[in-house]
CSV table of C-alpha atoms and ligand atoms in Angstrom, one decimal:
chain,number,residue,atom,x,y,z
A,203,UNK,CA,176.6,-21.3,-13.9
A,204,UNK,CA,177.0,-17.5,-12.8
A,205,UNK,CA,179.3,-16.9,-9.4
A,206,UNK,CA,180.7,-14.1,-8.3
A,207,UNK,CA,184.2,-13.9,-7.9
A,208,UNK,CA,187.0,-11.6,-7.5
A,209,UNK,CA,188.8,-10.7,-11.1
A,210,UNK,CA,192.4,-9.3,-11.5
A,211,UNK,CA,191.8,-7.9,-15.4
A,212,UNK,CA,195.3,-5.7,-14.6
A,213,UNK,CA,198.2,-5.9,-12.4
A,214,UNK,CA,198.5,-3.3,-10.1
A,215,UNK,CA,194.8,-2.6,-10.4
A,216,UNK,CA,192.1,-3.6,-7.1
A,217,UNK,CA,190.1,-6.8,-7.7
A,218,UNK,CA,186.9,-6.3,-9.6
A,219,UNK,CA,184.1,-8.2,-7.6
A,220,UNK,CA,181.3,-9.3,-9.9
A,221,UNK,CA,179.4,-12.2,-11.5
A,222,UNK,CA,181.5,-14.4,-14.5
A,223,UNK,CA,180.6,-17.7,-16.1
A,224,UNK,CA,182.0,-21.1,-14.6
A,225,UNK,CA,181.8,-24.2,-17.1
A,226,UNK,CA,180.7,-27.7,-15.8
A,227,UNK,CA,183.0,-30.2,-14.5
A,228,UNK,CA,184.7,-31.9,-17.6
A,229,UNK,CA,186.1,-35.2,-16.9
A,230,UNK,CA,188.7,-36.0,-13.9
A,231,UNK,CA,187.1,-32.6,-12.4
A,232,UNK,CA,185.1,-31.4,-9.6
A,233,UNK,CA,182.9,-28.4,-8.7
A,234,UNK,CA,183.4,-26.9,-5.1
A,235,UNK,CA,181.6,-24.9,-3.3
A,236,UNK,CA,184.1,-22.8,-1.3
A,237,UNK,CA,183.9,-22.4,2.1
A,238,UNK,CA,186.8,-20.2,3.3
A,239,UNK,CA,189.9,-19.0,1.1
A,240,UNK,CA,193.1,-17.2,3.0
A,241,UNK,CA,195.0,-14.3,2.0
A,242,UNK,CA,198.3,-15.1,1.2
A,243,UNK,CA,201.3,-13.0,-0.3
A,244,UNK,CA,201.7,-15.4,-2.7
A,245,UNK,CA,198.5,-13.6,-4.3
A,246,UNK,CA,199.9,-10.5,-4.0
A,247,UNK,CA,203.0,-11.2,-5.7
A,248,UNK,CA,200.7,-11.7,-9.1
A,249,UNK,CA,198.5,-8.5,-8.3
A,250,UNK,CA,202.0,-6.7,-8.0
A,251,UNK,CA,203.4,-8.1,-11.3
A,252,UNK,CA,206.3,-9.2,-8.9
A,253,UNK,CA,205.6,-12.9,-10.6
A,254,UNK,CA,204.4,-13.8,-13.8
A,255,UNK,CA,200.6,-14.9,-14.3
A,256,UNK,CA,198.2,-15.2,-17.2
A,257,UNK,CA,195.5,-12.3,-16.9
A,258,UNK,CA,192.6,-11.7,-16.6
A,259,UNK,CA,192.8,-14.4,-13.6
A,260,UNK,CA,190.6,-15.4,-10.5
A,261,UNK,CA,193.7,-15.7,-7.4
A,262,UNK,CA,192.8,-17.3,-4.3
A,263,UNK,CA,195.1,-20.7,-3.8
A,264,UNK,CA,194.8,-21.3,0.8
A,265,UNK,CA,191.4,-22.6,0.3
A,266,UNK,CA,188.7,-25.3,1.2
A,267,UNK,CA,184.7,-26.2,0.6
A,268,UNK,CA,182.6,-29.1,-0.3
A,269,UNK,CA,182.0,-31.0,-3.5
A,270,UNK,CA,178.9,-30.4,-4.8
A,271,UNK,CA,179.6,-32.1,-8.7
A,272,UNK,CA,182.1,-34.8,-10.3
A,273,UNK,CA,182.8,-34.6,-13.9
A,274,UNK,CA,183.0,-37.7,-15.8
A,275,UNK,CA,185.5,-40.5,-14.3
A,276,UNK,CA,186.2,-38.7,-11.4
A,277,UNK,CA,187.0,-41.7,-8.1
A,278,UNK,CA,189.0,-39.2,-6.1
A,279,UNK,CA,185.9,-37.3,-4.2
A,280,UNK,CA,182.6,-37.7,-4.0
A,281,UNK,CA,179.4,-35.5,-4.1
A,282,UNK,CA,179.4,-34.0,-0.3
A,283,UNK,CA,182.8,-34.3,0.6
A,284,UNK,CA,184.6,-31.6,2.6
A,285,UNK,CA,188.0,-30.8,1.2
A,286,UNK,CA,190.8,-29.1,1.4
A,287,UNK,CA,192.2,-27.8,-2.1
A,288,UNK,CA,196.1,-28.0,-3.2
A,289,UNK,CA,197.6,-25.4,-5.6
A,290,UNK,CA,199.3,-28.4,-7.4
A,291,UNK,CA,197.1,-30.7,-8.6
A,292,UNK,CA,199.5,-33.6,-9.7
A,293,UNK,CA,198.8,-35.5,-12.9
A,294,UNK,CA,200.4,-39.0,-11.1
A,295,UNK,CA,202.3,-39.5,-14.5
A,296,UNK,CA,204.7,-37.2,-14.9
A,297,UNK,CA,208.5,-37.8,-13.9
A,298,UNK,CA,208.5,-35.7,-10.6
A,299,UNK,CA,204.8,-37.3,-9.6
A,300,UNK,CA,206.3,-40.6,-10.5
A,301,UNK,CA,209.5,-40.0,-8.3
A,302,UNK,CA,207.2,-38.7,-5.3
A,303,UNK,CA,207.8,-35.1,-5.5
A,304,UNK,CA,203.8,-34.4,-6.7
A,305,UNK,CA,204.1,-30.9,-5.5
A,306,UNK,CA,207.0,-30.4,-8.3
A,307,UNK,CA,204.1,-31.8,-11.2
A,308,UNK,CA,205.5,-31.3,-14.5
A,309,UNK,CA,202.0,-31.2,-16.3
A,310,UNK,CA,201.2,-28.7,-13.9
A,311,UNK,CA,203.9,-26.6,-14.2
A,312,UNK,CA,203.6,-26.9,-18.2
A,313,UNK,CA,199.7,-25.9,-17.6
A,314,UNK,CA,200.0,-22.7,-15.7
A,315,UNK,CA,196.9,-21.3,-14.3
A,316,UNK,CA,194.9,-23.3,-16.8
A,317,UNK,CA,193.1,-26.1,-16.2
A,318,UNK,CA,195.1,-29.6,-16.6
A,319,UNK,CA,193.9,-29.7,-20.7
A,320,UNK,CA,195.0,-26.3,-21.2
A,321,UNK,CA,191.8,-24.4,-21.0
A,322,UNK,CA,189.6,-22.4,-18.7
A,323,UNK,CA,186.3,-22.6,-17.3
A,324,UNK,CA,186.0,-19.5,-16.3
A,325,UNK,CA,184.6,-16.2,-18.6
A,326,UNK,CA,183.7,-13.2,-18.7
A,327,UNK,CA,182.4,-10.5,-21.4
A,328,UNK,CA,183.7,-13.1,-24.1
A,329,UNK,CA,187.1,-13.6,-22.2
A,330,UNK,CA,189.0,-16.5,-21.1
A,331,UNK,CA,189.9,-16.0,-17.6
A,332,UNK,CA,192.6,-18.2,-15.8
A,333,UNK,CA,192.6,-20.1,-12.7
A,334,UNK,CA,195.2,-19.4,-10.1
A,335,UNK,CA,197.2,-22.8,-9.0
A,336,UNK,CA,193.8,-24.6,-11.0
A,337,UNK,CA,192.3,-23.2,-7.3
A,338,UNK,CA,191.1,-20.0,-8.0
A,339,UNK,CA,189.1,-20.0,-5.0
A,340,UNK,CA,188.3,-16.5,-4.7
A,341,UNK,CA,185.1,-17.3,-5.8
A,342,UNK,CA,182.4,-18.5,-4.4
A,343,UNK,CA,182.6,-21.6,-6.6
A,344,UNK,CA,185.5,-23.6,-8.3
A,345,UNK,CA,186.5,-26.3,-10.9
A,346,UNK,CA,189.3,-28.1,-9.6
A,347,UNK,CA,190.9,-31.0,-11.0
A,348,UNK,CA,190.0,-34.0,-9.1
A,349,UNK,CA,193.9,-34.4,-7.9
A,350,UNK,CA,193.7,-30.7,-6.7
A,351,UNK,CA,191.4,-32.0,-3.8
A,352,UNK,CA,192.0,-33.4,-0.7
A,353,UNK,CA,189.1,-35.3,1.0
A,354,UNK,CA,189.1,-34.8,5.2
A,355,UNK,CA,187.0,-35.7,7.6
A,356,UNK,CA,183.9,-33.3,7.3
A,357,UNK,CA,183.7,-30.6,10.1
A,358,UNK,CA,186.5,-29.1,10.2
A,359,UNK,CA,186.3,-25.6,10.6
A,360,UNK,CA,186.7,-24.2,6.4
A,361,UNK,CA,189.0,-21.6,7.7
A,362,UNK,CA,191.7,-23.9,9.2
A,363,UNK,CA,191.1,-26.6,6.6
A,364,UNK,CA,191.8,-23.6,4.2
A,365,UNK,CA,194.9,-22.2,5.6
A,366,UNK,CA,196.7,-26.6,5.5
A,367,UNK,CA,195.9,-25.3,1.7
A,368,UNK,CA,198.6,-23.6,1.9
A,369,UNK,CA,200.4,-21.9,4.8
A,370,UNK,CA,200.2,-24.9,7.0
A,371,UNK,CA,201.5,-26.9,4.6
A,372,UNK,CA,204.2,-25.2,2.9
A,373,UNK,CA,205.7,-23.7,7.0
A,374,UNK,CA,205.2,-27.1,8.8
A,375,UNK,CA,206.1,-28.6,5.7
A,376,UNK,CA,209.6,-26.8,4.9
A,377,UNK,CA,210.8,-27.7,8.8
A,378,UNK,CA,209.9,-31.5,8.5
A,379,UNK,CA,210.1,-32.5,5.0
A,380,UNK,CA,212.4,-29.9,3.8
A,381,UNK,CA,215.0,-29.2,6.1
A,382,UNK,CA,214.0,-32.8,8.2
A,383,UNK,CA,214.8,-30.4,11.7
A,384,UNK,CA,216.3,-32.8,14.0
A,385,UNK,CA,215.9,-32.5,18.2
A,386,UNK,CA,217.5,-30.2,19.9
A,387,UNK,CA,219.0,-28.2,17.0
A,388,UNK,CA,218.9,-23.9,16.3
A,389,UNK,CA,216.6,-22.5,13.9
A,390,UNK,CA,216.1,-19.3,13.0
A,391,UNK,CA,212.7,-17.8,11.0
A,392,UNK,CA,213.1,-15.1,8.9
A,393,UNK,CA,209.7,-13.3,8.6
A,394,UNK,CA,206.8,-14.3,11.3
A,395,UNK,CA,203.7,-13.9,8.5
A,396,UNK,CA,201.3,-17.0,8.3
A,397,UNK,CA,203.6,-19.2,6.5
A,398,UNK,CA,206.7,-18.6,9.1
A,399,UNK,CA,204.9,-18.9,12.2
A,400,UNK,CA,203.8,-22.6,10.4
A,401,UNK,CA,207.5,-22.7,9.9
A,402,UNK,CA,208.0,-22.1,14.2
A,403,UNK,CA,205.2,-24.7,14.7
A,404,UNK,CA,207.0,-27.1,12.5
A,405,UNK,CA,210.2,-26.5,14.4
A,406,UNK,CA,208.4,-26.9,18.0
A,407,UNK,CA,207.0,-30.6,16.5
A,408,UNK,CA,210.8,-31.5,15.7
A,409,UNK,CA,211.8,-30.7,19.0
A,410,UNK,CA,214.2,-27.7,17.9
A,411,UNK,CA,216.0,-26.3,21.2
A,412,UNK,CA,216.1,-22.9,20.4
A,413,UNK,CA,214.0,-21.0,17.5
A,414,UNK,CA,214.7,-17.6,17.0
A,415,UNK,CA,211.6,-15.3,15.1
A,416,UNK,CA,213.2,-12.8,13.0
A,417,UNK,CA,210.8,-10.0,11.7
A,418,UNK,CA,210.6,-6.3,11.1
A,419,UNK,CA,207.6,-5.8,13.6
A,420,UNK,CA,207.5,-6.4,17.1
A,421,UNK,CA,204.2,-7.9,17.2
A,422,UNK,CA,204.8,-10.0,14.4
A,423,UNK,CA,207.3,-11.3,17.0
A,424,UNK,CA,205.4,-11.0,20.2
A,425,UNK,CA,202.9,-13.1,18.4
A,426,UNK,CA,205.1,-16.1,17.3
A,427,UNK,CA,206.1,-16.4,20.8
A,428,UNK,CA,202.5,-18.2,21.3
A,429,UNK,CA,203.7,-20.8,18.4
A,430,UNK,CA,206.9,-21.9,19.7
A,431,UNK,CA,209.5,-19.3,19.5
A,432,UNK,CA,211.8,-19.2,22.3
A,433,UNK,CA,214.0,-15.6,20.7
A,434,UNK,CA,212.9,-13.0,19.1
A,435,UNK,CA,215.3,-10.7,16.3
A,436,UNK,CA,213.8,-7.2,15.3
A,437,UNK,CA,215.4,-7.3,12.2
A,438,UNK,CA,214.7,-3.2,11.7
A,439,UNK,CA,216.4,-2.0,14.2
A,440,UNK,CA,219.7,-4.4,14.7
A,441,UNK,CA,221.4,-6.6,12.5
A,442,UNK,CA,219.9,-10.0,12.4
A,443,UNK,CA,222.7,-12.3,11.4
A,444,UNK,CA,224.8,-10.5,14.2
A,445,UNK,CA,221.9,-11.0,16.6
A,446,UNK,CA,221.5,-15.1,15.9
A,447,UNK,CA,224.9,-15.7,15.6
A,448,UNK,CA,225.3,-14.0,19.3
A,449,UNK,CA,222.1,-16.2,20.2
A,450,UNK,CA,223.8,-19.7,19.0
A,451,UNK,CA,227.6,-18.9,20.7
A,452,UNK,CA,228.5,-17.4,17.7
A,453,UNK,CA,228.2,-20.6,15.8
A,454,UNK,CA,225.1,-19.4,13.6
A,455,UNK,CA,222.3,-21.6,13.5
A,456,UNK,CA,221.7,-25.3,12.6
A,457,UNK,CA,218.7,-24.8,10.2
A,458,UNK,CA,217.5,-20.8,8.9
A,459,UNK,CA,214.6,-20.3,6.8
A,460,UNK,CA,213.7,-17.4,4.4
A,461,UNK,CA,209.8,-16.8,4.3
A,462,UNK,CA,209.0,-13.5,3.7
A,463,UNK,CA,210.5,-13.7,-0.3
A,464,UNK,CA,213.3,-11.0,-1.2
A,465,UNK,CA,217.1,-11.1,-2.3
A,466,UNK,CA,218.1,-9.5,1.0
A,467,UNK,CA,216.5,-12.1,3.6
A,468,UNK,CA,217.6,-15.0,1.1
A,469,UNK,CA,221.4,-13.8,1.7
A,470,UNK,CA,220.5,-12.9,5.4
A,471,UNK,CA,219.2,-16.3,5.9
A,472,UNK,CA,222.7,-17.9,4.3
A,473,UNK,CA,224.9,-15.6,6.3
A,474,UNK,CA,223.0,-16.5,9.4
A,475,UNK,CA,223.6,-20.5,8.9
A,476,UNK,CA,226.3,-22.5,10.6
A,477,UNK,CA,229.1,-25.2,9.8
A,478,UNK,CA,226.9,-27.4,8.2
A,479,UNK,CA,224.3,-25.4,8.2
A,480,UNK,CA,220.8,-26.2,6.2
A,481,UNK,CA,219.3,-22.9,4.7
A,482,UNK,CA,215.7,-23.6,3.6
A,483,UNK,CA,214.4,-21.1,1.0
A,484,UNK,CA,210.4,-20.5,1.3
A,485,UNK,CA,209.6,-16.6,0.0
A,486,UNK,CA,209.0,-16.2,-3.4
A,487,UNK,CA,211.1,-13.1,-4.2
A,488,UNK,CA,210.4,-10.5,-7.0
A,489,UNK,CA,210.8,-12.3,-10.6
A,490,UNK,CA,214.4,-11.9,-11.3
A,491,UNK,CA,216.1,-10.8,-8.5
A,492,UNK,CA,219.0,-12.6,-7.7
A,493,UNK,CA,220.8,-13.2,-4.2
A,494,UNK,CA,224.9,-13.7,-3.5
A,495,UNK,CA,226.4,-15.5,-1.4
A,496,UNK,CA,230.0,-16.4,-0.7
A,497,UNK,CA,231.5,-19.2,-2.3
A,498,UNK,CA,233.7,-20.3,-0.7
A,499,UNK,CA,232.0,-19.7,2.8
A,500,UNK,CA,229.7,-22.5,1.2
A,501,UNK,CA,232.1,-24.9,0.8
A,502,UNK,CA,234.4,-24.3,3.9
A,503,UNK,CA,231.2,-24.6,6.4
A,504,UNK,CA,229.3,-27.2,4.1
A,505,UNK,CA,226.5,-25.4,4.5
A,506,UNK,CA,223.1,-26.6,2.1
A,507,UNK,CA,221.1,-23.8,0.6
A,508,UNK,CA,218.1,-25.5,-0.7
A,509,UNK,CA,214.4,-23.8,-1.9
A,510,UNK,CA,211.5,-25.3,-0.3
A,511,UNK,CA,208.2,-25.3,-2.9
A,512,UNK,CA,205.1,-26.6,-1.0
A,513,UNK,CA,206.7,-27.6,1.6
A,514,UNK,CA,207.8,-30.6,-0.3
A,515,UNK,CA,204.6,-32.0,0.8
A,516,UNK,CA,202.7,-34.4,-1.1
A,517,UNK,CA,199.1,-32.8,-0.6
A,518,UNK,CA,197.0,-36.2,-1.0
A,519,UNK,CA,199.2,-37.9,2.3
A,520,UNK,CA,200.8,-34.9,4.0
A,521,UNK,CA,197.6,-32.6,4.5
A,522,UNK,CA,195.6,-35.4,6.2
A,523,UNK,CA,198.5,-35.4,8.5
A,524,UNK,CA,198.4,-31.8,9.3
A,525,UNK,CA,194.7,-32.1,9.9
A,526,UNK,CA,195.4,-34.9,12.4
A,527,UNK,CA,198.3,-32.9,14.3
A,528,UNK,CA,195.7,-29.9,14.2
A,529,UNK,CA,192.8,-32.1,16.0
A,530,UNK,CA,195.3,-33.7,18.4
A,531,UNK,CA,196.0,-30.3,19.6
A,532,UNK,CA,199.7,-30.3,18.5
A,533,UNK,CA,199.0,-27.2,15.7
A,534,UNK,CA,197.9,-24.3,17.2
A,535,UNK,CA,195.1,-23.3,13.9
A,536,UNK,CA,193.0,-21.2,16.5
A,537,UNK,CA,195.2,-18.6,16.9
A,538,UNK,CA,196.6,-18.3,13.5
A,539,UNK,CA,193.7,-17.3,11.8
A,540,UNK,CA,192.9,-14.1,13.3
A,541,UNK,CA,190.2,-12.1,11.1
A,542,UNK,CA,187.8,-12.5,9.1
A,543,UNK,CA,186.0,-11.2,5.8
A,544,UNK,CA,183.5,-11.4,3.0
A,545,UNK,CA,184.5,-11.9,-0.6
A,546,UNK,CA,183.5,-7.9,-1.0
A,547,UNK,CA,186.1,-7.1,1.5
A,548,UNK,CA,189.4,-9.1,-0.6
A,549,UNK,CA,190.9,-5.7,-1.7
A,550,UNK,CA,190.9,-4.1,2.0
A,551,UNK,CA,192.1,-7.8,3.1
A,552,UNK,CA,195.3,-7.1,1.2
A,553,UNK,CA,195.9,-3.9,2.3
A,554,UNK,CA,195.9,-5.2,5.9
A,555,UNK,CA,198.3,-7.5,5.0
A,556,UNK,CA,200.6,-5.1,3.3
A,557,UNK,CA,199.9,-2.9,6.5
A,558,UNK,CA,201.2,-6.0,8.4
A,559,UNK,CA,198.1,-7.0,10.6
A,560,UNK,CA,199.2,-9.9,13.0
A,561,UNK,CA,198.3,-13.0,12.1
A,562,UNK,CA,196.2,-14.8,9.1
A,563,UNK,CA,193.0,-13.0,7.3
A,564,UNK,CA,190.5,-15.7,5.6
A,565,UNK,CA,187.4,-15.1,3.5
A,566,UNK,CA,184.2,-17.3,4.8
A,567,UNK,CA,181.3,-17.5,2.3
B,1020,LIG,N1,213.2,-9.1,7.6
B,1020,LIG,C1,212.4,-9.9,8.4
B,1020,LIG,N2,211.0,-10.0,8.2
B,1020,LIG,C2,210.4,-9.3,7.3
B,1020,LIG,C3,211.2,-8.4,6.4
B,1020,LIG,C4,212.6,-8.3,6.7
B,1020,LIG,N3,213.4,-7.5,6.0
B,1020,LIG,N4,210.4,-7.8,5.6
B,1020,LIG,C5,209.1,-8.2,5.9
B,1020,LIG,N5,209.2,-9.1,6.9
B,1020,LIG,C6,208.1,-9.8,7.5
B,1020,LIG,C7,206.7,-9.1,7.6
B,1020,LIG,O1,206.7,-8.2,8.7
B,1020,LIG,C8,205.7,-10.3,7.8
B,1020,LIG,O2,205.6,-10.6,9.1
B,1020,LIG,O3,207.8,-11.0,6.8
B,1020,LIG,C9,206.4,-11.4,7.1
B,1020,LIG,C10,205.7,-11.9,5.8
B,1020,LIG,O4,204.5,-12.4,6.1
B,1020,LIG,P1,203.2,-12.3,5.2
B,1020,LIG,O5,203.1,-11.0,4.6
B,1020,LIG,O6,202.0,-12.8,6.1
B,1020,LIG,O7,203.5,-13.4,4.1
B,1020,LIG,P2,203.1,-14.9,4.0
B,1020,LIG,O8,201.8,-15.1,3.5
B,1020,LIG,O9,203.5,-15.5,5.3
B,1020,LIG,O10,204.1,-15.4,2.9
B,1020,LIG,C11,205.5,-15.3,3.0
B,1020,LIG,O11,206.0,-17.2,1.6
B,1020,LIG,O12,204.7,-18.7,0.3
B,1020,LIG,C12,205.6,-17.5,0.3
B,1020,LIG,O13,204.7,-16.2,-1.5
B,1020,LIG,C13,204.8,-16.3,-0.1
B,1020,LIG,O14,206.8,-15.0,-0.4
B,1020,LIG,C14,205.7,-15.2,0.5
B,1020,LIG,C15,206.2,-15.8,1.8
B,1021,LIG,ZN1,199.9,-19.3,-0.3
């Protein structure tokens, strides 16, 4: 069928909006129809070229819609269903599926932004063009592996079912499956975009005392005090790991976590941790670069530094649960979400993000 989607044929270069070929459903696959996709950084690490993707590609991994078609032997979702989709659909067989860590999928990994068999079902002018995360869900339809969606109770609104596709997911997840935040303890948030303010409302679940919102813009900051916050750090104009160590009695803090992606904030987020401190990594900084920290400081405080991919979630289980802590009122989705925008629009939806516009953006088909 012919859909129109948004094609990066060149990093650095805008989207190119138009109409491409999507394949039917082969088997253990669906076809969605989207209903809402978010703009993440992650995406705009790929149009930068600061991480490696296969080009030309169709990006868009925060997103959700409806099955409208199952490929052959599909029993995971059914004509009609609403879902949410996950950037890692898990093969189930694989040593890291098998040992529960599903957002870690080997096949996947080994696959790439190709469908599970290698291939693509999207073209265009005689090209092969690749899937972001097997999502590829800026587009107004998508072929998803039938692991890669996540069957929830139909009605929830597409754009916060979208953004458990991704930012929900991999904030709330990091501070409860990650770093496993116990009651009462310090946290400090490094970057307040629309995975770190997840990671503030995963914090305020656990029950963290304090949490301290690191960013570079104020109302970046003034805005996570409505998820759970209690400090606020203006990392531009004063030195962060100063500031939260004078916040915690100079102990630094129980639990830090990086989410804005860049060698600097890594180490900040270290230097920032306590004795026995846990430092949760969630950015995705430029391919290559490579953070130091000290040694010994890591032995002598027993401090953790560990990354955090996903959230360590395991989409299948752990998104119904965010959709249950959403409806019970305990995640604040509302106000996350904060504009809106057509598929034409995805190019000036990435510059407010760069320009750092509050909140999250979402397309809605
Ligand atoms: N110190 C503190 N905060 C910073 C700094 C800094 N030096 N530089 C930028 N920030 C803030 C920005 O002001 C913004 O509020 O980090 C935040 C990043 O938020 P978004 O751009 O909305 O990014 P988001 O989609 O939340 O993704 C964050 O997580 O999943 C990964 O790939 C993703 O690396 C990205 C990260
Ligand atoms: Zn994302």
């Amino acid at each position: 069928m012919k859909v129109k989607a948004a094609v990066l044929w060149e990093v650095g270069q805008p989207m190119e909006i138009r109409e491409v070929d999507l394949d039917e459903p082969k088997t253990g696959e669906v076809l969605v129809k989207i209903g809402s996709a978010g703009i993440c950084r992650s995406d705009r690490h790929f149009m930068h070229g600061d991480a490696p993707i296969a080009i030309p590609v169709v990006l868009g991994h925060e997103g959700a819609g409806t099955v409208v078609q199952t490929g052959p032997g599909v029993t995971l979702a059914q004509e009609g269903d609403q879902v949410i989709l996950s950037f890692v659909p898990a093969c189930g067989r694989c040593r890291s599926c098998l040992e529960g860590h599903s957002n870690l999928c080997d096949l996947h990994g080994a696959t790439g932004a190709n469908m599970l068999d290698g291939t693509t079902r999207l073209h265009a002018d005689g090209k092969d063009i690749h899937h972001m995360g097997k999502v590829a869900c800026f587009a107004e339809y998508a072929v998803i592996p039938e692991t890669g969606v996540v069957p929830v109770t139909s009605g929830l609104p597409m754009d916060k079912a979208a953004m458990i596709g991704c930012s929900v997911t991999t904030g709330v997840g990091a501070a409860l499956y990650s770093a496993e935040i116990k009651a009462g303890s310090t946290v400090a948030v490094i970057g307040c975009g629309g995975v770190g303010l997840n990671v503030i409302m995963g914090a305020a679940l656990a029950n963290a005392g304090k949490i301290i919102a690191v960013d570079i813009r104020e109302a970046q900051l003034e805005f996570a005090m409505r998820f759970g916050a209690t400090h606020t750090v203006n990392a531009a104009d004063q030195d962060p790991v100063r500031q939260v160590r004078d916040l915690t009695d100079g102990r630094g803090a129980d639990y830090t976590f990086e989410v804005f992606g860049s060698a600097d904030t890594t180490k900040a987020a270290y230097e920032m941790a306590g004795k026995r401190g846990i430092v949760t990594v969630v950015g995705i900084a430029p391919w290559g670069q490579e953070a130091s920290i000290n040694a010994v400081d890591l032995v002598r405080n027993e401090k953790t530094l560990r990354g955090s991919y996903y959230g360590s979630a395991r989409s299948r289980t752990d998104m119904p649960v965010m959709v249950d802590l959403y409806q019970s009122g305990k995640l604040n989705l509302d106000d996350l979400v904060v504009r809106h925008y057509t598929l034409d629009q995805v190019n000036e939806a990435y510059a407010d993000l760069d320009r750092g516009e509050i909140g999250r953006g979402a397309i809605m088909f």
